Short mmCIF file of C-alpha atoms in Angstrom, two decimals:
data_model
loop_
_atom_site.label_atom_id
_atom_site.label_comp_id
_atom_site.label_asym_id
_atom_site.label_seq_id
_atom_site.Cartn_x
_atom_site.Cartn_y
_atom_site.Cartn_z
CA MET R 1375 -18.72 58.30 34.29
CA THR R 1376 -17.04 55.11 35.68
CA ALA R 1377 -13.98 53.52 34.27
CA ILE R 1378 -15.76 50.11 33.94
CA LEU R 1379 -18.59 49.40 31.42
CA THR R 1380 -20.46 46.34 32.61
CA LEU R 1381 -22.09 43.88 30.22
CA PRO R 1382 -24.78 42.87 32.63
CA SER R 1383 -26.36 39.71 31.12
CA PHE R 1384 -23.42 37.99 29.40
CA GLY R 1385 -21.37 36.25 32.27
CA ILE R 1386 -19.05 33.54 31.18
CA SER R 1387 -21.53 30.47 31.18
CA SER R 1388 -21.22 30.00 27.38
CA ALA R 1389 -17.41 29.76 27.76
CA SER R 1390 -17.34 27.41 30.84
CA ALA R 1391 -16.12 24.59 28.72
CA MET R 1392 -12.85 26.49 28.26
CA PRO R 1393 -10.71 25.56 31.38
CA LEU R 1394 -8.60 27.92 33.26
CA GLN R 1395 -4.87 27.38 32.89
CA PRO R 1396 -2.90 28.84 35.83
CA THR R 1397 0.88 28.48 36.15
CA THR R 1398 1.19 24.73 36.08
CA LEU R 1399 2.94 21.88 34.19
CA GLU R 1400 -0.42 20.68 32.86
CA LYS R 1401 -0.70 20.96 29.15
CA VAL R 1402 2.86 22.23 28.55
CA GLU R 1403 3.79 21.16 25.04
CA GLY R 1404 7.36 22.30 24.84
CA GLU R 1405 10.68 20.74 25.90
CA TYR R 1406 11.05 23.81 28.34
CA TYR R 1407 8.70 25.77 30.41
CA VAL R 1408 8.73 29.39 31.53
CA PRO R 1409 5.76 30.17 33.89
CA SER R 1410 4.77 33.83 34.36
CA THR R 1411 5.67 33.87 37.92
CA VAL R 1412 6.84 37.18 39.52
CA GLU R 1413 10.63 36.06 39.22
CA ASN R 1414 10.15 35.48 35.37
CA ILE R 1415 8.39 38.69 34.32
CA ARG R 1416 9.04 42.29 34.08
CA TRP R 1417 6.27 45.02 34.05
CA GLY R 1418 6.35 47.82 31.66
CA HIS R 1419 9.78 47.37 30.32
CA LEU R 1420 11.81 45.09 28.16
CA PRO R 1421 15.13 43.15 28.70
CA ASN R 1422 18.28 44.79 27.63
CA ARG R 1423 21.89 43.57 27.20
CA ASP R 1424 22.42 43.50 31.08
CA SER R 1425 19.34 41.23 31.70
CA LYS R 1426 19.75 37.85 33.23
CA PRO R 1427 18.16 35.04 31.41
CA VAL R 1428 15.50 33.06 33.35
CA LEU R 1429 16.46 30.00 31.30
CA THR R 1430 19.13 28.93 28.58
CA VAL R 1431 18.10 26.53 25.93
CA PRO R 1432 19.94 24.93 22.95
CA SER R 1433 19.16 26.32 19.52
CA GLY R 1434 16.13 24.49 18.02
CA SER R 1435 14.39 24.04 21.41
CA THR R 1436 10.68 24.29 21.94
CA VAL R 1437 9.67 26.59 24.86
CA THR R 1438 6.26 27.09 26.40
CA PHE R 1439 5.75 30.35 27.80
CA ASP R 1440 2.79 31.54 30.06
CA THR R 1441 1.82 35.16 29.25
CA VAL R 1442 -0.39 37.37 31.30
CA SER R 1443 -2.52 40.20 29.99
CA HIS R 1444 -2.12 43.53 31.90
CA GLU R 1445 -5.88 44.18 31.48
CA GLY R 1446 -7.54 43.81 34.96
CA ILE R 1447 -4.15 44.46 36.65
CA ILE R 1448 -2.99 47.96 36.03
CA GLU R 1449 -3.82 51.03 38.12
CA ASP R 1450 -6.77 52.46 36.29
CA GLN R 1451 -8.50 49.01 37.03
CA GLY R 1452 -7.47 49.06 40.67
CA ARG R 1453 -4.30 46.69 40.40
CA ASN R 1454 -6.62 44.10 41.81
CA PRO R 1455 -7.76 41.42 39.26
CA VAL R 1456 -10.02 39.58 41.62
CA GLN R 1457 -11.94 42.68 42.45
CA TYR R 1458 -11.98 43.93 38.92
CA PHE R 1459 -13.07 40.66 37.20
CA GLY R 1460 -15.39 39.94 40.12
CA ALA R 1461 -17.34 43.06 39.17
CA HIS R 1462 -18.13 41.28 35.91
CA GLY R 1463 -19.21 38.07 37.42
CA ILE R 1464 -15.82 36.15 37.36
CA PRO R 1465 -15.24 34.15 40.67
CA ALA R 1466 -11.93 34.47 42.29
CA ASP R 1467 -10.93 30.96 41.33
CA GLN R 1468 -11.35 31.80 37.62
CA VAL R 1469 -8.65 34.54 37.85
CA LEU R 1470 -5.14 33.43 37.03
CA ASP R 1471 -3.03 32.80 39.97
CA ASP R 1472 -0.05 34.52 38.42
CA ALA R 1473 -2.21 37.59 37.59
CA LYS R 1474 -3.05 37.93 41.26
CA ALA R 1475 0.51 37.36 42.33
CA ILE R 1476 1.94 40.02 39.96
CA ALA R 1477 -0.85 42.59 41.03
CA ALA R 1478 -0.07 41.99 44.63
CA SER R 1479 3.68 41.97 44.31
CA SER R 1480 6.06 44.68 45.23
CA ILE R 1481 7.00 45.33 41.61
CA GLU R 1482 7.20 49.06 41.10
CA HIS R 1483 4.95 50.27 38.11
CA ASP R 1484 4.39 53.88 37.10
CA PHE R 1485 1.08 53.99 35.28
CA ASP R 1486 2.10 57.21 33.40
CA LYS R 1487 5.64 56.45 32.60
CA ASP R 1488 5.95 52.73 32.22
CA GLY R 1489 4.42 50.47 29.64
CA PRO R 1490 1.36 48.44 30.68
CA HIS R 1491 2.71 45.07 29.57
CA ILE R 1492 3.68 41.95 31.48
CA VAL R 1493 6.83 40.55 29.69
CA THR R 1494 7.74 36.89 30.25
CA GLY R 1495 11.53 36.17 29.95
CA PRO R 1496 14.24 36.60 28.69
CA VAL R 1497 15.36 33.18 27.53
CA ALA R 1498 18.92 32.83 26.22
CA VAL R 1499 19.52 30.60 23.19
CA GLU R 1500 22.89 28.85 23.09
CA GLY R 1501 25.18 29.91 20.25
CA ALA R 1502 23.34 33.15 19.38
CA GLU R 1503 25.77 36.03 18.78
CA PRO R 1504 25.43 39.52 17.39
CA GLY R 1505 24.91 39.37 13.57
CA ASP R 1506 22.89 36.08 13.80
CA VAL R 1507 19.26 35.89 13.27
CA LEU R 1508 16.82 34.36 15.76
CA LYS R 1509 13.95 32.24 14.08
CA VAL R 1510 10.80 32.23 16.22
CA GLU R 1511 8.18 29.64 15.14
CA VAL R 1512 4.72 29.81 16.75
CA LEU R 1513 3.65 26.35 17.24
CA SER R 1514 0.58 26.64 19.47
CA LEU R 1515 -1.40 29.21 21.49
CA GLN R 1516 -3.63 28.07 24.20
CA THR R 1517 -6.21 30.37 25.76
CA ARG R 1518 -5.82 30.62 29.47
CA VAL R 1519 -9.10 32.37 30.29
CA PRO R 1520 -12.56 32.64 28.75
CA TYR R 1521 -12.67 36.36 28.70
CA GLY R 1522 -10.62 39.46 27.84
CA VAL R 1523 -10.67 43.26 28.09
CA ILE R 1524 -10.64 46.10 25.47
CA SER R 1525 -9.52 49.44 26.72
CA ASN R 1526 -9.41 53.03 25.61
CA ARG R 1527 -7.42 55.45 27.85
CA HIS R 1528 -7.28 59.28 27.66
CA TYR R 1529 -4.63 60.72 25.43
CA LYS R 1530 -3.96 57.36 23.70
CA GLY R 1531 -5.27 55.50 20.72
CA ALA R 1532 -6.17 56.72 17.11
CA LEU R 1533 -8.34 59.60 18.48
CA PRO R 1534 -6.58 61.03 21.51
CA GLY R 1535 -8.42 63.96 23.01
CA GLU R 1536 -11.74 62.72 21.41
CA PHE R 1537 -12.11 59.39 23.16
CA PRO R 1538 -12.95 58.44 26.05
CA GLU R 1539 -15.84 60.95 25.69
CA ASN R 1540 -15.77 62.45 29.15
CA LYS R 1541 -13.92 65.09 30.98
CA GLY R 1542 -10.71 63.00 31.66
CA ARG R 1543 -8.68 62.23 34.74
CA GLN R 1544 -9.73 63.71 38.10
CA GLU R 1545 -7.43 64.64 41.01
CA GLY R 1546 -6.50 61.51 43.16
CA ALA R 1547 -6.71 59.04 40.38
CA GLY R 1548 -4.74 55.97 41.28
CA ALA R 1549 -5.07 52.24 42.11
CA GLU R 1550 -7.03 53.32 45.34
CA HIS R 1551 -9.55 55.29 43.10
CA PRO R 1552 -9.27 53.88 39.44
CA GLU R 1553 -12.65 55.38 38.58
CA ARG R 1554 -10.97 58.85 38.79
CA TYR R 1555 -8.93 57.99 35.58
CA ASN R 1556 -12.15 58.07 33.71
CA ASN R 1557 -10.77 55.57 31.23
CA VAL R 1558 -13.02 53.02 29.65
CA SER R 1559 -12.38 49.28 29.85
CA ILE R 1560 -14.92 46.92 28.20
CA PHE R 1561 -15.14 43.42 29.66
CA THR R 1562 -15.49 40.92 26.75
CA PRO R 1563 -16.52 37.27 27.35
CA ILE R 1564 -15.97 34.76 24.64
CA GLU R 1565 -18.34 32.00 23.51
CA GLU R 1566 -18.12 28.92 21.23
CA ILE R 1567 -20.11 28.29 17.92
CA HIS R 1568 -19.23 25.12 16.01
CA GLY R 1569 -15.88 24.84 17.48
CA ARG R 1570 -14.86 28.36 16.84
CA TRP R 1571 -14.60 30.94 19.68
CA TYR R 1572 -15.98 34.42 19.43
CA GLY R 1573 -15.68 37.63 21.45
CA VAL R 1574 -19.08 39.14 22.43
CA LEU R 1575 -20.04 42.65 22.66
CA PRO R 1576 -23.38 44.29 23.41
CA THR R 1577 -25.44 46.81 21.33
CA GLU R 1578 -27.74 49.48 23.11
CA ASN R 1579 -30.70 47.28 22.68
CA ASN R 1580 -28.87 44.19 24.40
CA GLN R 1581 -28.32 42.30 21.25
CA LYS R 1582 -24.88 40.63 20.81
CA VAL R 1583 -22.18 41.44 18.23
CA ARG R 1584 -19.76 38.45 17.72
CA PHE R 1585 -16.33 38.43 16.16
CA PRO R 1586 -13.97 35.48 15.81
CA ILE R 1587 -10.85 35.27 18.04
CA ASN R 1588 -7.57 34.90 16.42
CA PRO R 1589 -4.92 34.61 19.04
CA PHE R 1590 -1.49 36.05 18.90
CA LEU R 1591 1.37 37.36 20.94
CA GLY R 1592 1.63 41.10 20.46
CA ILE R 1593 5.25 41.24 21.93
CA MET R 1594 8.02 39.03 20.62
CA GLY R 1595 11.57 40.34 20.61
CA VAL R 1596 15.27 40.10 21.45
CA ALA R 1597 17.21 42.35 23.69
CA PRO R 1598 18.88 45.47 22.12
CA ASP R 1599 22.52 46.35 22.57
CA SER R 1600 21.69 48.92 25.17
CA SER R 1601 21.83 49.29 28.95
CA GLU R 1602 18.95 51.74 29.01
CA LYS R 1603 15.59 50.84 30.47
CA ILE R 1604 13.51 49.96 27.44
CA ASN R 1605 9.86 50.96 27.61
CA SER R 1606 7.54 48.02 26.51
CA VAL R 1607 5.23 50.15 24.31
CA PRO R 1608 7.23 51.24 21.08
CA PRO R 1609 8.47 48.38 18.87
CA SER R 1610 11.98 48.55 17.32
CA GLU R 1611 14.35 46.90 15.10
CA THR R 1612 14.76 44.01 17.54
CA GLY R 1613 10.97 43.35 17.67
CA GLY R 1614 9.08 44.04 20.81
CA ASN R 1615 5.50 45.31 20.68
CA ILE R 1616 5.11 44.92 16.99
CA ASP R 1617 1.33 43.78 17.32
CA ILE R 1618 0.89 42.11 13.92
CA ASN R 1619 -2.11 40.06 13.96
CA GLU R 1620 -0.90 37.58 11.36
CA LEU R 1621 1.65 36.25 13.79
CA GLY R 1622 -0.60 33.54 15.14
CA VAL R 1623 -0.25 29.84 15.10
CA GLY R 1624 1.86 28.59 12.19
CA SER R 1625 3.78 31.90 11.73
CA THR R 1626 7.51 32.52 11.79
CA LEU R 1627 9.26 35.66 12.95
CA TYR R 1628 12.84 36.44 12.16
CA LEU R 1629 14.65 38.78 14.54
CA PRO R 1630 18.23 40.34 14.25
CA VAL R 1631 20.30 39.23 17.21
CA LYS R 1632 22.27 42.03 19.03
CA VAL R 1633 23.57 40.41 22.12
CA ASN R 1634 24.98 37.07 23.13
CA GLY R 1635 22.22 34.58 23.74
CA ALA R 1636 19.69 36.80 21.95
CA LEU R 1637 17.57 37.16 25.11
CA PHE R 1638 14.28 36.42 23.79
CA TYR R 1639 11.03 37.55 25.49
CA THR R 1640 7.29 37.57 24.81
CA GLY R 1641 4.01 38.93 26.08
CA ASP R 1642 1.11 41.34 25.28
CA PRO R 1643 -1.21 38.27 24.54
CA HIS R 1644 -4.27 39.01 22.27
CA PHE R 1645 -7.41 37.07 21.54
CA ALA R 1646 -8.14 39.31 18.62
CA GLN R 1647 -6.97 42.58 17.00
CA GLY R 1648 -8.11 44.70 13.97
CA ASP R 1649 -5.40 46.20 11.78
CA GLY R 1650 -4.62 49.60 13.53
CA GLU R 1651 -5.78 48.56 17.00
CA VAL R 1652 -7.40 51.97 17.08
CA ALA R 1653 -8.93 52.23 20.49
CA LEU R 1654 -5.55 51.63 22.05
CA THR R 1655 -5.93 47.93 23.03
CA ALA R 1656 -7.55 45.11 21.19
CA LEU R 1657 -9.20 42.07 22.93
CA GLU R 1658 -6.47 41.49 25.45
CA ALA R 1659 -6.44 38.12 27.18
CA SER R 1660 -3.86 35.81 28.67
CA LEU R 1661 -2.32 33.06 26.49
CA ARG R 1662 0.13 30.02 26.76
CA GLY R 1663 2.38 29.95 23.90
CA THR R 1664 4.70 27.16 22.50
CA LEU R 1665 7.52 28.50 20.41
CA ARG R 1666 10.65 27.09 18.65
CA LEU R 1667 13.78 29.22 18.97
CA THR R 1668 16.44 28.51 16.36
CA VAL R 1669 19.74 30.52 15.78
CA LEU R 1670 20.48 31.20 12.00
CA LYS R 1671 24.15 31.97 11.31
CA LYS R 1672 25.22 34.32 8.60
CA GLY R 1673 24.71 32.93 5.14
CA ASP R 1674 21.92 30.63 6.13
CA PRO R 1675 19.50 30.40 3.15
CA SER R 1676 16.44 30.85 5.30
CA ILE R 1677 17.36 34.39 6.49
CA PRO R 1678 15.05 36.79 4.54
CA ARG R 1679 17.86 38.98 3.34
CA ASN R 1680 21.10 38.07 1.57
CA GLY R 1681 22.68 41.34 2.84
CA GLU R 1682 22.69 42.70 6.40
CA PHE R 1683 19.57 41.64 8.25
CA THR R 1684 18.60 44.54 10.54
CA GLN R 1685 14.95 44.41 11.43
CA PRO R 1686 12.00 41.97 11.93
CA PHE R 1687 10.49 39.93 9.01
CA ALA R 1688 7.76 37.30 9.18
CA GLU R 1689 6.11 34.64 7.19
CA THR R 1690 2.99 32.58 7.28
CA ASP R 1691 1.72 29.64 5.24
CA ASP R 1692 0.14 32.33 2.86
CA TYR R 1693 2.54 35.43 2.98
CA TRP R 1694 5.97 36.75 3.37
CA ILE R 1695 5.63 39.75 5.72
CA PRO R 1696 8.10 42.66 5.37
CA ILE R 1697 7.73 45.11 8.21
CA GLY R 1698 8.18 48.91 8.48
CA LEU R 1699 8.46 50.79 11.81
CA ASP R 1700 8.66 54.46 12.49
CA PRO R 1701 7.09 57.22 14.61
CA ASP R 1702 5.78 58.59 11.42
CA LEU R 1703 3.24 56.36 9.58
CA ASP R 1704 4.39 57.68 6.11
CA GLU R 1705 7.92 56.66 7.01
CA ALA R 1706 6.83 53.24 8.22
CA MET R 1707 5.12 52.70 4.92
CA LYS R 1708 8.26 53.58 2.98
CA GLU R 1709 10.31 51.34 5.18
CA ALA R 1710 7.91 48.35 4.63
CA VAL R 1711 8.09 48.87 0.78
CA ARG R 1712 11.84 49.23 0.90
CA GLU R 1713 12.09 45.87 2.71
CA SER R 1714 9.71 44.32 0.24
CA ILE R 1715 11.74 45.27 -2.75
CA ALA R 1716 14.89 44.11 -1.10
CA PHE R 1717 13.34 40.67 -0.20
CA LEU R 1718 12.10 40.22 -3.80
CA SER R 1719 15.24 41.26 -5.39
CA GLU R 1720 17.59 39.32 -3.14
CA LYS R 1721 15.74 36.29 -2.43
CA LEU R 1722 13.49 35.68 -5.49
CA GLY R 1723 15.57 37.29 -8.22
CA MET R 1724 13.19 40.10 -9.34
CA SER R 1725 14.77 43.27 -10.69
CA ARG R 1726 14.05 46.23 -8.34
CA GLU R 1727 11.88 47.97 -10.88
CA VAL R 1728 9.82 44.89 -11.60
CA ALA R 1729 9.45 44.14 -7.83
CA TYR R 1730 8.17 47.70 -7.23
CA ALA R 1731 5.74 47.33 -10.03
CA TYR R 1732 4.51 43.93 -8.69
CA LEU R 1733 4.04 45.32 -5.07
CA SER R 1734 1.97 48.06 -6.45
CA ALA R 1735 -0.27 45.80 -8.47
CA ALA R 1736 -0.65 42.77 -6.18
CA THR R 1737 0.44 43.30 -2.40
CA ASP R 1738 -1.64 44.73 0.41
CA TYR R 1739 0.04 46.90 3.02
CA GLU R 1740 -1.73 46.90 6.34
CA VAL R 1741 -1.43 49.20 9.29
CA SER R 1742 -0.34 46.90 12.09
CA GLN R 1743 -1.02 49.60 14.74
CA VAL R 1744 -0.99 53.35 15.17
CA VAL R 1745 -1.16 53.43 19.06
CA ASP R 1746 2.27 52.35 20.17
CA ARG R 1747 4.22 55.57 19.58
CA THR R 1748 6.27 53.77 16.89
CA LYS R 1749 3.75 53.00 14.27
CA GLY R 1750 3.80 49.76 12.10
CA ILE R 1751 2.87 48.82 8.56
CA HIS R 1752 3.41 45.42 7.13
CA GLY R 1753 3.19 43.98 3.70
CA LEU R 1754 1.49 40.69 2.68
CA ILE R 1755 3.34 39.32 -0.32
CA ARG R 1756 1.49 36.21 -1.55
CA LYS R 1757 3.55 32.99 -1.80
CA THR R 1758 1.38 31.40 -4.48
CA ASP R 1759 2.11 34.23 -6.88
CA PHE R 1760 5.72 32.81 -7.23
CA LEU R 1761 4.99 29.13 -7.79
CA GLU R 1762 7.05 29.03 -10.87
CA SER R 1763 10.10 30.30 -9.06
CA LEU R 1764 9.70 28.01 -5.93
CA SER R 1765 9.71 24.39 -5.05
CA ILE R 1766 7.39 23.33 -2.30
CA HIS R 1767 8.00 20.67 0.34
CA VAL R 1768 5.58 19.23 2.96
CA ASN R 1769 7.45 17.04 5.39
CA VAL R 1770 5.49 14.85 7.77
CA ASN R 1771 7.78 13.23 10.13
CA GLY R 1772 10.58 13.46 7.76
CA LYS R 1773 8.67 12.04 4.84
CA HIS R 1774 7.98 14.38 1.65
CA ILE R 1775 4.33 14.68 0.58
CA SER R 1776 3.75 16.75 -2.62
CA PRO R 1777 1.16 19.55 -2.16
CA THR R 1778 -1.11 20.79 -4.88
CA VAL R 1779 -2.11 24.44 -5.39
CA ILE R 1780 -5.87 24.91 -6.11
CA ASN R 1781 -6.99 28.15 -7.88
CA ASN R 1782 -3.61 29.58 -7.23
CA ASP R 1783 -4.83 30.21 -3.75
CA LYS R 1784 -4.10 27.55 -1.01
CA PHE R 1785 -1.70 24.69 -0.63
CA TYR R 1786 -3.58 21.27 -0.48
CA VAL R 1787 -2.19 17.78 0.53
CA PRO R 1788 -3.76 14.23 0.31
CA LEU R 1789 -5.74 13.56 3.55
CA ARG R 1790 -4.86 9.92 3.59
CA ASP R 1791 -1.06 10.38 3.12
CA ILE R 1792 -1.06 12.93 5.94
CA VAL R 1793 -3.05 10.91 8.34
CA GLU R 1794 -1.14 7.74 7.80
CA GLU R 1795 2.08 9.35 8.20
CA LEU R 1796 0.85 10.81 11.60
CA GLY R 1797 -0.07 7.18 12.70
CA GLY R 1798 -3.80 7.37 11.96
CA THR R 1799 -6.23 5.65 9.64
CA VAL R 1800 -8.73 6.75 6.99
CA ALA R 1801 -11.92 4.87 5.98
CA TRP R 1802 -14.06 5.90 3.08
CA ASP R 1803 -17.84 6.27 3.47
CA SER R 1804 -19.10 6.11 -0.09
CA ALA R 1805 -22.71 6.87 0.88
CA THR R 1806 -21.84 10.24 2.16
CA ARG R 1807 -18.63 10.74 0.02
CA SER R 1808 -16.84 11.39 3.37
CA ALA R 1809 -13.49 10.35 4.85
CA VAL R 1810 -13.58 9.09 8.34
CA VAL R 1811 -10.31 9.75 10.06
CA THR R 1812 -9.14 8.07 13.35
CA LEU R 1813 -6.08 9.92 14.80
CA GLN R 1814 -4.87 10.19 18.29
CA GLY R 1815 -8.15 8.74 19.78
CA LYS R 1816 -10.30 11.33 17.78
CA SER R 1817 -12.81 10.54 15.17
CA ILE R 1818 -12.98 13.10 12.35
CA THR R 1819 -15.33 13.09 9.39
CA VAL R 1820 -14.16 14.97 6.37
CA LYS R 1821 -16.89 15.68 3.82
CA ASN R 1822 -16.16 16.81 0.20
CA ASP R 1823 -16.87 20.35 -0.47
CA SER R 1824 -17.97 21.22 3.05
CA ASN R 1825 -16.40 23.41 5.65
CA LEU R 1826 -18.16 21.68 8.53
CA TYR R 1827 -15.87 18.87 9.96
CA HIS R 1828 -17.46 16.35 12.29
CA VAL R 1829 -15.04 15.91 15.20
CA ASP R 1830 -16.06 13.45 17.97
CA GLY R 1831 -19.76 13.98 17.42
CA LYS R 1832 -19.48 17.80 17.08
CA ASP R 1833 -19.60 19.97 13.95
CA ILE R 1834 -16.57 22.17 13.65
CA TYR R 1835 -16.52 25.00 11.28
CA ASN R 1836 -13.24 25.58 9.28
CA GLU R 1837 -12.59 27.89 6.37
CA GLY R 1838 -10.55 25.23 4.56
CA ILE R 1839 -12.79 23.22 2.21
CA PRO R 1840 -11.76 19.63 1.26
CA HIS R 1841 -12.09 18.71 -2.52
CA ILE R 1842 -11.82 15.28 -4.29
CA ILE R 1843 -9.08 15.47 -7.00
CA ASN R 1844 -8.03 12.38 -8.95
CA GLU R 1845 -10.10 10.25 -6.50
CA LYS R 1846 -8.19 11.57 -3.56
CA THR R 1847 -9.52 13.71 -0.82
CA MET R 1848 -7.33 16.88 -0.63
CA ILE R 1849 -7.35 19.23 2.30
CA PRO R 1850 -5.69 22.60 2.78
CA VAL R 1851 -2.51 22.50 4.84
CA LYS R 1852 -4.03 24.87 7.33
CA THR R 1853 -6.73 22.37 8.00
CA VAL R 1854 -4.07 19.87 8.87
CA ARG R 1855 -3.26 22.12 11.93
CA ASP R 1856 -6.86 23.32 12.71
CA ILE R 1857 -8.76 20.06 12.47
CA LEU R 1858 -6.17 17.24 12.68
CA GLY R 1859 -4.25 18.96 15.55
CA ALA R 1860 -0.80 18.67 13.99
CA TYR R 1861 1.80 21.41 14.29
CA VAL R 1862 2.51 23.03 10.88
CA ASN R 1863 5.17 25.66 10.42
CA TRP R 1864 6.51 27.24 7.17
CA THR R 1865 10.01 28.33 6.50
CA THR R 1866 11.43 29.91 3.28
CA SER R 1867 15.01 28.53 2.57
CA GLY R 1868 16.39 30.10 -0.64
CA LYS R 1869 13.71 29.34 -3.16
CA GLU R 1870 12.28 26.49 -1.31
CA LEU R 1871 9.01 26.47 0.73
CA HIS R 1872 9.07 24.02 3.64
CA ALA R 1873 6.10 22.99 5.80
CA ALA R 1874 7.04 20.78 8.64
CA VAL R 1875 4.13 18.80 10.03
CA ALA R 1876 4.17 16.71 13.24
CA LEU R 1877 2.07 15.80 16.17
CA SER R 1878 4.64 16.58 18.80
CA SER R 1879 6.50 19.92 19.16
CA LYS R 1880 9.34 18.10 20.75
#
């Protein structure tokens, strides 16, 4: 059985509208840029306290990172991405230049001992010291290629020894003979439907299975206080390969700083991942991410713990996300619950016994992944359950706009107020009961009670449904990001929720 499963009739024609983004200044959104060149990456291991930063930036800076997926590069795929992707119909000029350079470089990589990941960085943040917290806001994620790969490798994944369903590695396996590993890598193109991108997989009768992509960076972390060589696979108290699929655009990750400068790094880009990531990898594909890196000093009200902050914590517009990490899944669960109780008690004033009861009744705990040696579980604590305890602020270019919560579910804001503060205009079409937005050269029609938005002549599907309330068109804050194209990031400071909305990341 060969290591490569081909999807013969798919190609990438349906995704041809998505441009390739090689290492270039084009479409860089941040104040600083870290390309994924050979000098700026490490392969299979993470920065430690002795690592030299590739860049040093002030606190609060926005940094654009190019990241490269390891899929198509590593030894069981021939360490030759042009040849590997060429076998699936991808021409050489549609393979990233930095992927080619990394695969052809003299960087040593041990397939059996090292992690597979290409890690970009580290970046030092001025003023960061041990005991501080680094706040990482994910402002945007741009797809760099219109395809990805999902892999299952022997003795890894949720069912080691059962999958792949073949006899396993043969003698002489290596980059020269990748087929002798007998691992399974499934090439996965993506295609667009109503403005949303989907991964495409075949069934045995050549029909297609589609699933939506939801990009995120699997690896985000800061350097530990260690001089040891740190394998890139297991996550730890300083982050790393935490593989939490909620950490897409609009999310915020908090990391405990252990060394001067923090030494932030990122990598392991995903187009999509199910909770658990059971096969070993999810839909792995290269991304360009723009992140804001901010140092929080001890006592800052936006640090998720009043006491000592010792491990990652995250939040999105909908949830606070306490994280548990341990080689034992049961212990990871206990750690996630303990962190949840501590957060609710310290930050939101619940007694510990009431917090425990609330979590049991109302909070979902998800398995982040079970395939990275150290397993992960994270909780999803709904912010809207705590509206009576919180004040909510949506700030657009420094102006406060009061949000509304509908059905105790989502935060909504007046469309006209948001658009005008962003420099656009809104006209009302009474015949269709639609608002017509002009913003940054785009024309956007927002129709009441419909999740199809008309953008520059094209229907775009979005889960956020607009409603008319008190004669105002109200849209979910998420839609401000997805449809209007603004940056939206949430931060919890004390008992205040802040959503910062802007058209520029700078």
